[in-house]
Structure formats: structure tokens, C-alpha cells
Coordinates of C-alpha atoms and ligand atoms in Angstrom, one line a residue:
M466 CA 116.3 85.0 109.8
T467 CA 113.4 86.9 111.2
S468 CA 110.0 87.1 109.7
R469 CA 108.0 90.4 109.5
K470 CA 106.0 89.4 112.6
G471 CA 109.2 88.6 114.5
K472 CA 108.9 84.8 114.3
D473 CA 111.8 82.6 113.2
M474 CA 110.1 80.6 110.5
T475 CA 113.0 78.8 109.0
T476 CA 116.5 78.6 110.5
A477 CA 119.3 76.4 109.3
A478 CA 119.5 74.8 112.8
A479 CA 115.8 73.9 112.9
G480 CA 116.1 72.0 109.6
P481 CA 114.0 72.6 106.5
A482 CA 110.6 74.3 106.8
E483 CA 108.1 72.1 105.0
V484 CA 105.2 73.8 103.3
D485 CA 102.6 73.1 100.6
V486 CA 103.5 76.2 98.6
A487 CA 106.5 78.5 98.6
I488 CA 106.0 81.9 97.0
I489 CA 108.9 84.0 96.0
G490 CA 108.0 87.7 95.8
A491 CA 105.6 89.5 98.1
G492 CA 104.1 92.1 95.6
M493 CA 100.5 92.1 94.5
A494 CA 100.5 88.6 93.1
G495 CA 102.6 86.9 95.8
T496 CA 100.9 88.6 98.8
T497 CA 97.3 88.0 97.7
L498 CA 98.0 84.4 96.8
A499 CA 99.6 83.8 100.2
M500 CA 96.6 85.4 101.9
V501 CA 94.0 83.3 100.0
L502 CA 95.9 80.0 100.4
G503 CA 96.7 80.8 104.1
N504 CA 93.1 81.6 104.8
A505 CA 92.2 78.2 103.2
G506 CA 94.4 76.4 105.6
R507 CA 97.4 75.7 103.3
K508 CA 100.9 75.8 104.7
V509 CA 102.6 78.7 102.8
A510 CA 106.0 80.3 102.9
L511 CA 106.2 83.8 101.4
I512 CA 109.7 85.2 100.7
D513 CA 110.8 88.7 99.8
P514 CA 114.1 90.5 100.3
H515 CA 112.3 93.5 101.9
R516 CA 110.1 93.7 104.9
I517 CA 108.6 97.0 103.7
H518 CA 107.7 97.3 100.0
H519 CA 109.4 100.5 99.0
E520 CA 107.4 103.4 97.5
E521 CA 107.5 102.9 93.7
F522 CA 105.5 104.2 90.8
R523 CA 103.3 101.3 89.7
A524 CA 99.5 100.9 89.4
E525 CA 97.7 103.7 91.2
K526 CA 94.1 103.1 90.3
I527 CA 91.8 100.2 89.7
G528 CA 88.2 100.0 88.5
M529 CA 85.1 98.1 89.8
S530 CA 85.9 94.9 87.9
Q531 CA 89.2 94.6 89.7
M532 CA 87.5 95.4 93.0
R533 CA 85.1 92.5 92.2
Q534 CA 88.0 90.2 91.7
F535 CA 89.3 91.1 95.2
E536 CA 85.8 90.7 96.6
K537 CA 85.5 87.2 95.1
L538 CA 88.7 86.2 96.9
G539 CA 87.6 87.7 100.2
L540 CA 90.2 90.5 100.0
D541 CA 87.9 93.6 99.5
K542 CA 87.6 94.3 103.2
T543 CA 91.4 94.5 103.5
I544 CA 91.7 96.6 100.3
M545 CA 88.9 99.1 101.0
P546 CA 90.6 101.0 103.9
L547 CA 93.7 101.3 101.7
V548 CA 92.1 103.0 98.7
T549 CA 90.5 106.3 97.9
P550 CA 87.1 105.7 96.1
M551 CA 85.7 108.1 93.4
N552 CA 82.7 107.9 91.2
D553 CA 82.5 111.2 89.3
I554 CA 85.0 111.4 86.5
H555 CA 85.0 114.2 84.0
V556 CA 86.2 112.8 80.7
F557 CA 87.7 115.2 78.1
R558 CA 88.2 114.3 74.4
L559 CA 89.3 116.6 71.6
G560 CA 89.8 119.3 74.2
Q561 CA 86.2 119.4 75.2
L562 CA 84.1 117.8 78.0
F563 CA 82.9 114.5 76.5
A564 CA 81.2 112.7 79.4
R565 CA 80.8 112.5 83.1
E566 CA 81.3 108.9 84.1
H567 CA 79.7 107.8 87.4
K568 CA 81.5 104.6 87.8
W569 CA 83.5 103.5 90.8
E570 CA 87.3 103.7 90.7
Y571 CA 89.8 103.3 93.6
A572 CA 93.1 105.1 93.9
F573 CA 96.2 104.2 96.0
S574 CA 99.9 104.4 96.4
Y575 CA 101.3 101.0 95.3
G576 CA 103.8 100.6 98.2
A577 CA 101.1 101.5 100.8
L578 CA 98.7 99.1 99.2
I579 CA 101.2 96.2 99.2
N580 CA 102.3 97.0 102.8
G581 CA 98.7 97.1 103.9
L582 CA 98.1 93.6 102.3
R583 CA 101.3 92.3 104.0
D584 CA 100.1 93.6 107.3
A585 CA 96.8 91.6 106.8
L586 CA 98.6 88.3 106.2
P587 CA 97.1 85.6 108.4
P588 CA 99.4 84.8 111.4
Q589 CA 100.1 81.3 110.0
V590 CA 101.7 82.9 106.9
P591 CA 104.5 85.2 108.1
L592 CA 106.6 87.1 105.6
T593 CA 110.0 85.6 105.4
V594 CA 112.5 88.4 104.8
G595 CA 115.4 87.0 103.0
K596 CA 117.2 86.4 99.7
V597 CA 117.0 83.1 97.8
A598 CA 120.5 81.8 97.2
E599 CA 119.6 78.5 95.6
V600 CA 116.5 77.1 93.9
T601 CA 116.1 73.4 93.0
T602 CA 112.9 72.3 91.3
G603 CA 111.6 68.9 90.4
P604 CA 108.5 66.7 89.8
D605 CA 108.0 66.1 93.6
R606 CA 109.7 68.6 95.9
Q607 CA 111.0 72.1 95.5
R608 CA 113.9 73.3 97.7
L609 CA 114.9 76.9 98.4
V610 CA 118.1 77.8 100.3
L611 CA 118.2 81.3 101.6
V612 CA 121.4 83.4 101.9
D613 CA 121.4 82.9 105.7
G614 CA 121.3 79.1 105.2
A615 CA 117.7 78.6 106.0
V616 CA 116.0 75.9 103.9
I617 CA 112.4 75.8 102.7
D618 CA 111.0 72.6 101.2
A619 CA 107.7 72.8 99.3
R620 CA 105.5 70.8 97.1
L621 CA 105.0 73.7 94.7
L622 CA 107.0 76.8 94.0
V623 CA 105.3 80.0 92.8
V624 CA 107.5 82.7 91.3
A625 CA 105.9 86.2 91.7
T626 CA 108.9 88.4 91.4
G627 CA 107.5 90.9 88.9
Y628 CA 110.1 92.4 86.5
S629 CA 113.0 91.0 88.5
E630 CA 115.2 88.6 86.5
A631 CA 117.3 86.8 89.3
I632 CA 114.9 84.0 90.1
R633 CA 113.7 83.5 86.5
R634 CA 117.3 83.2 85.4
A635 CA 118.2 80.9 88.3
I636 CA 115.5 78.5 87.2
G637 CA 116.4 78.9 83.5
V638 CA 113.4 80.8 82.2
E639 CA 113.9 83.4 79.6
R640 CA 112.1 86.8 79.1
I641 CA 111.3 87.6 75.5
E642 CA 110.7 91.3 74.7
L643 CA 107.9 91.7 72.2
S644 CA 108.0 95.5 72.1
K645 CA 110.9 97.2 73.7
A646 CA 110.3 100.6 75.4
H647 CA 106.6 100.2 74.3
S648 CA 105.3 103.0 76.4
M649 CA 106.1 105.4 79.2
A650 CA 104.2 106.3 82.3
M651 CA 104.7 109.4 84.4
G652 CA 103.3 110.1 87.9
F653 CA 103.4 113.2 90.0
D654 CA 101.5 115.0 92.8
L655 CA 99.7 118.3 92.0
A656 CA 100.2 121.2 94.3
I657 CA 96.4 121.7 94.8
S658 CA 94.6 119.7 97.5
R659 CA 91.5 117.6 96.9
E660 CA 89.2 120.3 98.2
E661 CA 90.7 122.9 95.9
C662 CA 90.1 120.8 92.7
P663 CA 86.6 121.4 91.2
Y664 CA 86.7 117.9 89.7
Q665 CA 86.7 114.8 91.8
A666 CA 88.7 113.2 89.0
V667 CA 89.5 114.0 85.3
T668 CA 90.7 111.9 82.4
S669 CA 91.8 113.9 79.3
Y670 CA 92.8 112.1 76.2
G671 CA 95.6 113.3 73.8
K672 CA 94.4 115.2 70.8
R673 CA 97.0 114.7 68.1
A674 CA 98.9 111.6 67.0
A675 CA 102.1 113.7 66.9
D676 CA 101.8 114.3 70.7
R677 CA 102.0 110.5 71.3
I678 CA 99.9 111.0 74.5
A679 CA 97.3 108.4 75.3
Y680 CA 95.8 110.3 78.3
I681 CA 96.3 112.1 81.5
S682 CA 94.4 111.0 84.6
V683 CA 94.0 113.3 87.6
F684 CA 92.6 111.7 90.7
P685 CA 92.7 111.9 94.5
I686 CA 94.8 109.7 96.8
G687 CA 93.8 110.7 100.3
N688 CA 93.8 114.5 100.4
K689 CA 96.3 115.0 97.6
M690 CA 95.7 115.2 93.9
R691 CA 97.8 112.8 91.8
A692 CA 98.3 112.8 88.0
N693 CA 99.4 109.9 85.8
V694 CA 100.3 110.5 82.1
F695 CA 100.5 107.5 79.8
L696 CA 102.3 108.1 76.5
Y697 CA 104.4 106.5 73.8
R698 CA 107.9 108.0 74.0
N699 CA 111.2 106.9 75.4
L700 CA 113.5 108.1 78.1
A701 CA 116.3 109.2 75.7
E702 CA 114.0 111.6 73.7
S703 CA 114.5 115.3 74.0
W704 CA 110.8 115.6 74.6
T705 CA 111.1 113.6 77.8
K706 CA 114.1 115.7 78.9
A707 CA 112.1 118.9 78.2
F708 CA 109.1 117.5 80.2
R709 CA 111.2 116.7 83.2
E710 CA 112.7 120.2 83.1
A711 CA 109.4 122.1 82.7
P712 CA 106.4 119.7 83.4
Q713 CA 104.0 122.6 84.3
K714 CA 104.6 124.5 81.1
M715 CA 104.3 121.5 78.9
L716 CA 101.1 120.2 80.6
C717 CA 99.5 123.6 80.3
E718 CA 100.2 123.6 76.6
L719 CA 99.1 120.0 76.1
M720 CA 95.9 120.1 78.2
P721 CA 94.8 123.8 78.4
E722 CA 91.1 122.6 78.8
I723 CA 91.8 121.3 82.3
A724 CA 94.8 123.3 83.4
A725 CA 92.9 126.0 85.4
Q726 CA 90.9 123.3 87.3
C727 CA 94.2 121.4 88.1
G728 CA 95.9 124.3 89.8
N729 CA 97.6 125.3 86.4
F730 CA 99.5 122.0 86.8
E731 CA 101.7 123.3 89.5
I732 CA 103.5 120.1 90.7
S733 CA 104.7 119.3 94.2
G734 CA 107.5 116.7 94.4
P735 CA 109.3 114.7 91.8
V736 CA 108.0 113.4 88.4
D737 CA 108.3 109.6 88.4
V738 CA 109.0 108.2 85.0
R739 CA 108.8 104.5 84.1
Q740 CA 109.5 102.9 80.7
V741 CA 107.6 99.7 80.0
S742 CA 108.4 96.9 77.5
L743 CA 105.9 94.2 76.5
A744 CA 107.4 90.8 77.5
K745 CA 106.6 87.2 77.5
T746 CA 108.3 84.2 79.2
Q747 CA 109.9 81.3 77.5
G748 CA 110.8 77.9 79.0
H749 CA 108.3 78.2 81.9
R750 CA 106.6 74.8 81.3
R751 CA 108.6 72.8 83.8
D752 CA 108.2 70.6 86.9
G753 CA 107.3 72.0 90.3
V754 CA 107.2 75.7 89.5
V755 CA 104.6 78.2 88.2
F756 CA 105.1 81.8 87.1
V757 CA 102.4 84.4 87.9
G758 CA 101.6 88.1 87.3
D759 CA 104.3 90.3 85.8
A760 CA 106.9 87.5 86.3
F761 CA 104.9 85.6 83.6
W762 CA 104.0 88.3 81.1
T763 CA 104.4 92.1 81.2
T764 CA 101.7 94.2 79.5
C765 CA 101.4 98.0 79.1
P766 CA 100.0 100.2 81.9
T767 CA 98.1 102.5 79.5
P768 CA 94.9 100.3 79.3
G769 CA 95.0 99.6 83.0
I770 CA 94.8 95.8 82.8
G771 CA 97.9 94.8 84.9
I772 CA 96.1 94.3 88.2
G773 CA 93.2 92.5 86.5
R774 CA 95.6 90.0 84.9
V775 CA 97.4 89.5 88.2
M776 CA 94.1 88.8 90.0
T777 CA 92.9 86.4 87.3
D778 CA 96.1 84.4 87.8
I779 CA 95.6 84.4 91.6
D780 CA 91.9 83.5 91.3
Q781 CA 92.4 80.6 88.9
L782 CA 95.5 79.3 90.8
S783 CA 94.0 79.5 94.3
T784 CA 90.4 78.3 93.5
V785 CA 91.0 75.8 90.7
H786 CA 94.5 74.6 90.1
I787 CA 96.5 74.5 93.4
P788 CA 93.7 72.6 95.3
Q789 CA 93.6 70.0 92.5
W790 CA 97.4 69.8 92.3
L791 CA 97.8 69.2 96.0
E792 CA 95.2 66.5 96.1
T793 CA 97.4 64.0 94.3
P794 CA 101.1 63.1 94.7
G795 CA 103.7 64.8 92.5
M796 CA 104.0 68.2 90.9
A797 CA 105.2 67.4 87.4
A798 CA 104.9 69.8 84.4
D799 CA 101.7 68.2 83.1
K800 CA 99.9 69.3 86.2
I801 CA 101.4 72.8 86.0
N802 CA 100.6 73.2 82.3
A803 CA 96.8 73.1 83.1
F804 CA 97.3 76.6 84.5
Y805 CA 99.1 77.9 81.5
D806 CA 96.4 76.3 79.3
D807 CA 93.5 77.5 81.4
P808 CA 91.1 79.3 79.0
I809 CA 90.3 82.0 81.5
K810 CA 94.0 82.8 82.1
V811 CA 94.9 82.5 78.4
A812 CA 92.0 84.9 77.5
S813 CA 93.0 87.4 80.2
D814 CA 96.7 87.4 79.1
E815 CA 95.9 87.6 75.4
E816 CA 93.4 90.4 75.8
G817 CA 95.9 92.3 78.0
M818 CA 98.5 92.0 75.2
R819 CA 96.0 92.8 72.5
V820 CA 94.8 96.0 74.1
S821 CA 98.4 97.0 75.0
I822 CA 99.3 96.9 71.3
Y823 CA 96.0 98.5 70.1
A824 CA 96.2 101.4 72.5
K825 CA 99.5 102.4 71.0
Q826 CA 98.4 101.9 67.4
I827 CA 95.2 104.0 67.8
T828 CA 97.2 106.8 69.5
T829 CA 100.3 107.0 67.3
E830 CA 100.0 105.1 64.0
T831 CA 100.0 107.4 60.9
G832 CA 99.2 104.8 58.2
L833 CA 96.0 105.3 56.2
E834 CA 94.0 102.6 58.1
W835 CA 94.7 104.2 61.5
R836 CA 94.1 107.7 60.3
V837 CA 90.7 106.6 59.0
R838 CA 89.9 104.8 62.3
R839 CA 90.8 107.9 64.3
L840 CA 88.8 110.1 62.0
R841 CA 85.8 107.8 62.4
N842 CA 86.1 107.7 66.2
N843 CA 86.7 111.4 66.5
T844 CA 83.7 112.3 64.2
A845 CA 81.4 110.1 66.4
R846 CA 82.8 111.8 69.5
Q847 CA 82.4 115.2 68.1
L848 CA 78.8 114.5 67.3
M849 CA 78.3 113.3 70.8
I850 CA 79.9 116.4 72.2
I851 CA 77.6 118.6 70.0
G852 CA 74.5 116.5 71.1
R853 CA 75.5 117.0 74.7
K854 CA 75.8 120.8 74.3
V855 CA 72.5 121.0 72.5
R856 CA 70.8 119.0 75.3
H857 CA 72.5 121.2 77.8
L858 CA 71.3 124.4 76.1
G859 CA 67.8 123.0 75.7
L860 CA 67.6 122.3 79.4
R861 CA 68.8 125.8 80.3
R862 CA 66.3 127.5 78.0
E863 CA 63.3 125.4 79.1
P864 CA 62.4 127.3 82.4
G865 CA 62.4 130.7 80.5
M866 CA 60.3 129.3 77.7
A867 CA 57.7 127.9 80.1
Ligands
FAD1841 C1 104.2 102.8 85.9 C2 103.2 101.7 86.0 C3 101.9 102.0 86.1 C4 100.9 101.0 86.1 N1 99.6 101.3 86.2 C5 98.7 100.4 86.2 C6 97.3 100.7 86.3 O1 96.9 101.9 86.3 N2 96.4 99.7 86.4 C7 96.8 98.4 86.4 O2 95.9 97.5 86.5 N3 98.1 98.0 86.3 C8 99.0 99.0 86.2 N4 100.4 98.6 86.1 C9 100.7 97.2 86.2 C10 100.7 96.7 87.6 O3 101.4 97.6 88.5 C11 101.5 95.3 87.6 O4 100.9 94.5 86.7 C12 101.4 94.6 89.0 O5 101.7 95.5 90.0 C13 102.3 93.4 89.0 O6 102.2 92.8 90.3 P1 103.3 91.5 90.6 O7 102.9 91.0 91.9 O8 103.3 90.6 89.4 O9 104.7 92.2 90.7 P2 105.2 93.2 91.9 O10 104.1 93.9 92.6 O11 106.3 94.0 91.2 O12 105.9 92.2 92.9 C14 107.2 91.6 92.7 C15 107.7 91.3 94.1 O13 108.8 90.4 94.0 C16 109.8 90.8 94.9 N5 111.1 90.3 94.4 C17 111.8 90.7 93.3 N6 112.9 90.0 93.2 C18 112.9 89.1 94.2 C19 113.8 88.0 94.6 N7 114.9 87.7 93.9 N8 113.4 87.3 95.7 C20 112.3 87.5 96.3 N9 111.4 88.5 96.0 C21 111.7 89.2 94.9 C22 109.7 92.3 94.9 O14 110.3 92.8 96.1 C23 108.2 92.6 94.9 O15 107.7 92.6 96.2 C24 101.3 99.6 86.1 C25 102.7 99.3 86.0 C26 103.6 100.3 85.9 C27 105.1 100.0 85.8

């Protein structure tokens, strides 16, 4: 078996590779954890079936708070060249300009970001390209046998395999769906270039509960303009089929207030559609192994909290728990449980699940309580829009009056 950097890290003939931590899955969680542990001098094995992370529609934007998490772990210098920064976001609500937000956000293609992180792995942490055929976990040592016969022996096993079921099932951990087909996300490139778009970035919220649209976000990645739509529908609905057949027509009808600025929503390339369910893990409290990121819980993309949750896991694991666990012999479940009971991790996961559920309710629920909440929120927003217009008019009249 050959690693990404061409080194044979583990071969059947050479006997087991002995490491402190073996990480299965080199996505956002696995790769960042491997980097931080490797940079701290830990012996780490990072295993993924693919040398290059394929292009897939996942997170495409993070905010300043996530960038700060990368910064805290010393990863910001690696991340910055891989992202497109922006800090002038036109926000539309109720079909009108509501605010201009001057906060930093950073856009990227997920595959390119993960590959950039993989390329920056320290030389002592090569990516092992291979499939895990056998996993044995216990209170002292964890043993992985890869399909080619290579053996990795570790004190701790970290499972960071995202949505994938194979490793979780092999270990005997169950995925419990809390809200099946909870939301849908769509991503596509616009035909206009960054220079042709009068807005640096736009967020436009859905107007009617019946539309079941949370918001559309239009932003630059490099020189192209990309759009993400977050909504509450499922793949089988006729609406979804109609959208896939005529996305430009439907977007112009749904968001006429920004259509002209967005090249009348002419789309170049395919419309990527992902359905997301909210899920938790059951049976994860066991000897020798810890589950992180989406392999632990899956929340909804709409509130944009996935990467923040992943990085909270990695921060708490790499700076607090793993150093403590490695200090003393053994890796029994009572050690591992300290991570699952860590108040910072628990708060991050629970808040992620709470906002995932709330974002859907406030967008789509039709019961009296939710209609009243929407009315209250929209009245406050309408007043702010009027106040903004009045201020704008006042400013325009002032020179003439003087
Ligand atoms: C459509 C969509 C839009 C999103 N938008 C946002 C957003 O705007 N903001 C935000 O914060 N979050 C967003 N998220 C959530 C965010 O993308 C995820 O929370 C985050 O990427 C999870 O990272 P991870 O490392 O846990 O999983 P992944 O990055 O999926 O990594 C899993 C890795 O495991 C590997 N693997 C799988 N099976 C095996 C196996 N058997 N053996 C070895 N390796 C294996 C895979 O190859 C992959 O490299 C979005 C999610 C989706 C689906």
C-alpha cells in the first residue's frame, strides 16, 4: 500500500505500524485532527480509501467564528489560500434590501479545501490510502487490518467517516434518524462572473411559508459566482423535479428582487441536490474508539453550523482529551466518555441540533404559535426596512436643503 506522499507506511511484510492515534476518514474532521496531532509530535495514522477527495456538494462557506477555530489550532495559514474572502453581504428580507453586513465570510469548494488540507499534512503524517477490512477495539490497543493485509496498531481509534456507515456498523454503532429528509440543499454555478455581479455576495430569505425556502446565498468562489439554496422539501416532490428542469425560471419567480443582479439566474453547470436527515449515534460509548464530526451527529446545513461543530470536536479532542488519555495506560470507555460528556462539546452539538430544528419550524410551521412568531419578526423587519429607507431619503435630501 502506498501513501499519498509515496511512502510505504504499513505493509504486511513490515509488521504492524504502531501509532498513538489511528484516524479513519480524511475529511474535514480527520484531516484537521491528524494535522494538529502530527504537529504536536504524536504518531498518527490517517486512513481514507481515496487519495484525492472527490468534488462533492458540502459546506461551501464559513464565517469568522469558524475561521477563529482554525486559527486557534494553527490551521488558518493553511486554510486562507484555499478560500475566497468577502465582507460586503447584501441581505434581502421580505423581498427588499434589509441590511448590508460587513462581516467576514470565506467561500470554497469542499473537495478543493480538503485536498489543500491533505497536501499540508506534516511529512510524519502521510495519508494511508486504503480500505479498512477489519477493526478490533479494546481497553488497551486498537487494531486495523486493511484490505491489502497491512496492519495498524493504535492506542486510540478515531472514526471520522462522515455519513458513511461501513466503519460504524463494523464497530457495532447505530445511527438513529431524528428527522428523516429534514432539509434539502442545492448548489450551482451562475453564468455571470464575479466582476459582472454588482453585489459581492447576497443572501435573500424566503418570503412565504408555503415556499418552504429558508434562503438563497450567492457568493464568489474564485472568479465564479456560486449559489446555495437551503429549503425544506424532498427529492421525490414534483417541486424538486420542476426546479431541476427549469431552475432559472423558478429562481426568477421566487427571488425577483435579486434576479437582475444575478444574471437573471442563468446557470452554468449542473444543479447539485443533497437531502439531509438529522441523526444521532447510539452505542458509541465503548473502549478504545471515539466518533467525531458527522460520524457522531449529523445536523442541518441551513444554519451553517456543521464545520463549527466539527472544529469544536477537534479542538476539545486535540487540546484537552487526547493529551490526557495518552498520559496514562489504557484507553477504556471511562476515559473516552469524558469527551462525550465535555460541556463544550455537548453545548456545541445540542445547539447545532436545536438551531437545525428551529430553522425549519420558523420557515415552514403553520400552527398559530409559529404564524404569530413570523408576524412579529416580519413586522420588526418591515419597520427596520422603512427606517432604513427614511434615513436614506434624509441623507439624499440634506445637500439640497443646505
Ligand atoms: C449540502 C451540504 C451543505 C453544507 N453546508 C454547510 C455550510 O454551509 N456550513 C457548515 O458549517 N456546514 C455545512 N455542511 C456540513 C459540513 O459539510 C459537514 O458537517 C462537515 O463537512 C463534516 O465533516 P466530516 O469530516 O465529519 O465528514 P467528511 O468531510 O464527509 O469526511 C468523511 C471522510 O471519511 C472518508 N470515509 C468514508 N468512509 C470511509 C471508510 N470506510 N474508510 C475510510 N474512510 C472513509 C471519506 O472519504 C471522507 O474523506 C453542509 C453539508 C451538506 C451535506
